[in-house]
Short mmCIF file of C-alpha atoms in Angstrom, two decimals:
data_model
loop_
_atom_site.label_atom_id
_atom_site.label_comp_id
_atom_site.label_asym_id
_atom_site.label_seq_id
_atom_site.Cartn_x
_atom_site.Cartn_y
_atom_site.Cartn_z
CA GLU A 9 -6.22 9.96 12.38
CA SER A 10 -2.95 7.66 13.85
CA ALA A 11 -1.58 8.79 16.84
CA LEU A 12 2.08 7.06 15.54
CA ALA A 13 2.28 9.14 12.89
CA PHE A 14 1.90 12.28 14.57
CA ARG A 15 4.32 11.07 16.76
CA PHE A 16 6.75 10.36 14.25
CA ALA A 17 6.15 13.52 12.75
CA THR A 18 6.82 15.37 15.50
CA ALA A 19 10.08 13.96 15.55
CA ALA A 20 10.62 14.84 12.60
CA LEU A 21 9.94 18.70 12.72
CA VAL A 22 11.77 18.87 16.50
CA THR A 23 14.50 20.54 14.23
CA THR A 24 12.39 22.90 12.56
CA GLN A 25 12.43 26.34 12.80
CA GLY A 26 9.68 28.07 13.38
CA SER A 27 6.82 28.32 16.59
CA PRO A 28 5.38 25.21 17.33
CA ASN A 29 1.34 28.01 15.69
CA GLU A 30 2.80 27.73 12.39
CA ILE A 31 4.75 24.23 12.10
CA ALA A 32 1.67 22.99 13.53
CA ASN A 33 -0.66 24.78 11.12
CA GLY A 34 2.80 24.06 8.23
CA LEU A 35 2.06 20.76 9.10
CA ARG A 36 -1.76 20.37 8.36
CA ALA A 37 -1.49 22.62 5.57
CA VAL A 38 0.94 20.41 3.81
CA ALA A 39 -0.74 17.31 4.70
CA ASP A 40 -3.85 18.55 3.47
CA ASP A 41 -2.80 19.00 -0.03
CA LEU A 42 -0.66 15.93 -0.47
CA LYS A 43 -4.40 14.01 1.12
CA ALA A 44 -6.48 16.49 -2.08
CA ARG A 45 -3.48 15.47 -4.42
CA ALA A 46 -3.75 11.11 -3.41
CA GLY A 47 -6.87 10.23 -5.35
CA TRP A 48 -9.09 7.25 -3.83
CA PHE A 49 -6.68 4.88 -2.78
CA GLY A 50 -2.35 6.81 -2.67
CA PRO A 51 -0.98 6.31 0.09
CA MET A 52 -1.38 9.73 1.37
CA ARG A 53 -4.88 9.15 2.08
CA SER A 54 -3.73 7.85 5.14
CA SER A 55 -2.05 8.42 8.33
CA ILE A 56 1.04 8.17 6.60
CA ARG A 57 0.79 11.64 4.15
CA PHE A 58 1.82 12.90 8.42
CA LEU A 59 5.84 11.81 8.30
CA VAL A 60 5.58 12.29 4.92
CA ALA A 61 4.96 15.75 6.08
CA ALA A 62 6.66 16.67 7.85
CA ILE A 63 9.76 16.01 6.12
CA LEU A 64 8.52 17.49 2.75
CA LEU A 65 8.13 20.63 5.90
CA ARG A 66 11.34 20.30 7.19
CA ASN A 67 13.25 20.20 4.14
CA ALA A 68 10.73 22.89 2.64
CA ILE A 69 10.20 21.06 -0.29
CA ASP A 70 7.02 22.28 -2.42
CA PRO A 71 4.00 19.28 -1.99
CA ALA A 72 2.99 19.69 -5.76
CA ALA A 73 7.24 18.81 -6.69
CA PHE A 74 6.10 15.44 -4.28
CA ASP A 75 3.89 14.06 -6.23
CA ALA A 76 5.08 15.02 -9.04
CA ALA A 77 7.86 12.46 -8.39
CA CYS A 78 6.20 10.08 -7.39
CA SER A 79 4.71 9.98 -10.30
CA GLU A 80 7.97 10.08 -12.63
CA ILE A 81 9.28 7.69 -9.87
CA ASN A 82 6.14 5.15 -10.69
CA ASP A 83 5.95 5.75 -14.28
CA GLY A 84 10.07 5.03 -14.52
CA LEU A 85 9.59 2.04 -12.71
CA ARG A 86 7.80 1.30 -15.54
CA GLU A 87 9.51 2.37 -17.82
CA ARG A 88 13.18 0.15 -16.60
CA LYS A 89 11.05 -3.45 -15.42
CA LEU A 90 10.59 -2.91 -11.83
CA ARG A 91 6.43 -3.44 -10.59
CA ARG A 92 4.88 -0.21 -9.90
CA ASN A 93 4.21 0.68 -6.13
CA ARG A 94 3.00 3.82 -4.97
CA SER A 95 3.67 3.22 -1.22
CA HIS A 96 7.28 1.43 -2.08
CA ALA A 97 7.92 4.07 -4.57
CA LEU A 98 6.82 7.17 -2.33
CA LEU A 99 9.32 6.15 0.49
CA ALA A 100 11.74 5.51 -2.66
CA ALA A 101 10.64 9.39 -3.78
CA LEU A 102 11.15 11.56 -0.48
CA ILE A 103 14.98 10.35 0.16
CA LEU A 104 15.47 11.26 -4.32
CA VAL A 105 13.65 14.54 -4.26
CA ASN A 106 16.54 16.64 -4.32
CA ASN A 107 15.36 19.80 -1.88
CA ASP A 108 16.75 22.70 -3.68
CA GLN A 109 15.32 21.53 -7.44
CA GLN A 110 12.67 19.85 -5.87
CA ARG A 111 12.85 17.38 -8.92
CA MET A 112 14.20 14.48 -9.17
CA GLU A 113 17.20 12.89 -11.22
CA SER A 114 16.54 10.36 -13.75
CA ALA A 115 19.72 9.38 -13.63
CA GLN A 116 19.49 9.24 -10.03
CA LEU A 117 15.91 6.68 -10.64
CA ASP A 118 18.77 5.05 -13.27
CA ARG A 119 20.79 4.07 -10.77
CA MET A 120 18.12 2.78 -8.49
CA ALA A 121 17.30 0.75 -10.64
CA GLU A 122 20.31 -1.06 -11.31
CA VAL A 123 20.81 -1.96 -7.86
CA PHE A 124 17.43 -3.31 -7.28
CA HIS A 125 18.76 -5.85 -10.74
CA ALA A 126 22.27 -6.18 -8.87
CA MET A 127 20.54 -6.85 -5.39
CA LYS A 128 17.62 -9.50 -7.27
CA GLU A 129 20.35 -10.99 -8.88
CA HIS A 130 22.54 -11.99 -5.59
CA HIS A 131 18.28 -12.59 -4.49
CA PRO A 132 15.84 -13.59 -6.38
CA TRP A 133 13.23 -14.54 -4.01
CA ILE A 134 13.50 -12.12 -1.26
CA THR A 135 13.92 -8.73 -3.24
CA ASN A 136 11.34 -6.58 -4.06
CA ALA A 137 8.54 -3.51 -3.56
CA GLY A 138 9.71 -3.40 -0.62
CA ASP A 139 13.80 -2.57 -0.94
CA TYR A 140 12.98 0.26 -3.22
CA ALA A 141 14.12 2.68 -0.60
CA PRO A 142 17.41 0.95 0.46
CA CYS A 143 17.54 1.09 -3.27
CA ALA A 144 17.27 5.15 -3.37
CA LEU A 145 19.13 5.12 -0.42
CA LEU A 146 22.01 3.02 -1.96
CA ALA A 147 22.02 4.63 -5.88
CA THR A 148 23.11 8.32 -3.91
CA THR A 149 26.37 6.90 -2.96
CA ASP A 150 29.20 7.04 -5.12
CA THR A 151 30.49 3.53 -4.92
CA GLY A 152 29.91 0.64 -7.73
CA ILE A 153 27.15 -1.49 -8.04
CA PRO A 154 30.04 -4.53 -8.29
CA GLU A 155 31.51 -3.26 -4.34
CA MET A 156 28.38 -2.48 -3.19
CA MET A 157 26.34 -5.85 -3.16
CA GLN A 158 29.95 -7.20 -2.29
CA ARG A 159 29.32 -5.94 1.07
CA ILE A 160 25.89 -6.10 1.40
CA GLU A 161 25.71 -9.51 0.50
CA ALA A 162 28.89 -9.79 3.10
CA ALA A 163 26.63 -8.15 5.67
CA TYR A 164 24.09 -10.44 5.10
CA GLU A 165 26.20 -14.06 5.44
CA GLY A 166 27.24 -11.98 8.60
CA LEU A 167 23.75 -11.14 10.24
CA ARG A 168 23.02 -15.02 8.89
CA GLN A 169 26.12 -16.71 11.48
CA ARG A 170 24.76 -15.12 14.09
CA GLY A 171 22.02 -16.99 13.40
CA TYR A 172 19.22 -15.38 11.54
CA SER A 173 17.14 -17.97 9.29
CA ARG A 174 17.55 -16.32 5.55
CA GLY A 175 14.66 -14.03 4.17
CA ASP A 176 12.82 -11.24 3.21
CA ARG A 177 13.34 -9.44 6.83
CA LEU A 178 17.52 -10.94 6.99
#
């Protein structure tokens, strides 16, 4: 298991209530639960599950509810004509799962898809599944998509004018 994943998980758990022993045991239990649900090749088989487990533990999100949200988002991506990618969908699910209801609303996924498609119109060659998490973050705002795209494009052009090269990294 990667020490880096534990370092990130620890940073995410600094504000979690409970004794260090309770938090460590909770982290291990949630990580084990995620791994058991992952199947043979899912992203939760890797050490990234400890960071995900830390976020779920800190926000008191049930691993089963999160796993259901991941399945829902993967199915929803296909319905919305977006390429399925379990790793990137997992990050989007972390953003879209509602802490109170422990589920993701279909309207959130609709808005995420709208943001993705709008981004794809502006940058068809570089917009890809790696943009699902930023799209999910943007989908949680009340900003209109045309205004959002103007702001994103202005930031992109501003960085490009400062010498950053075009492409996915920018």
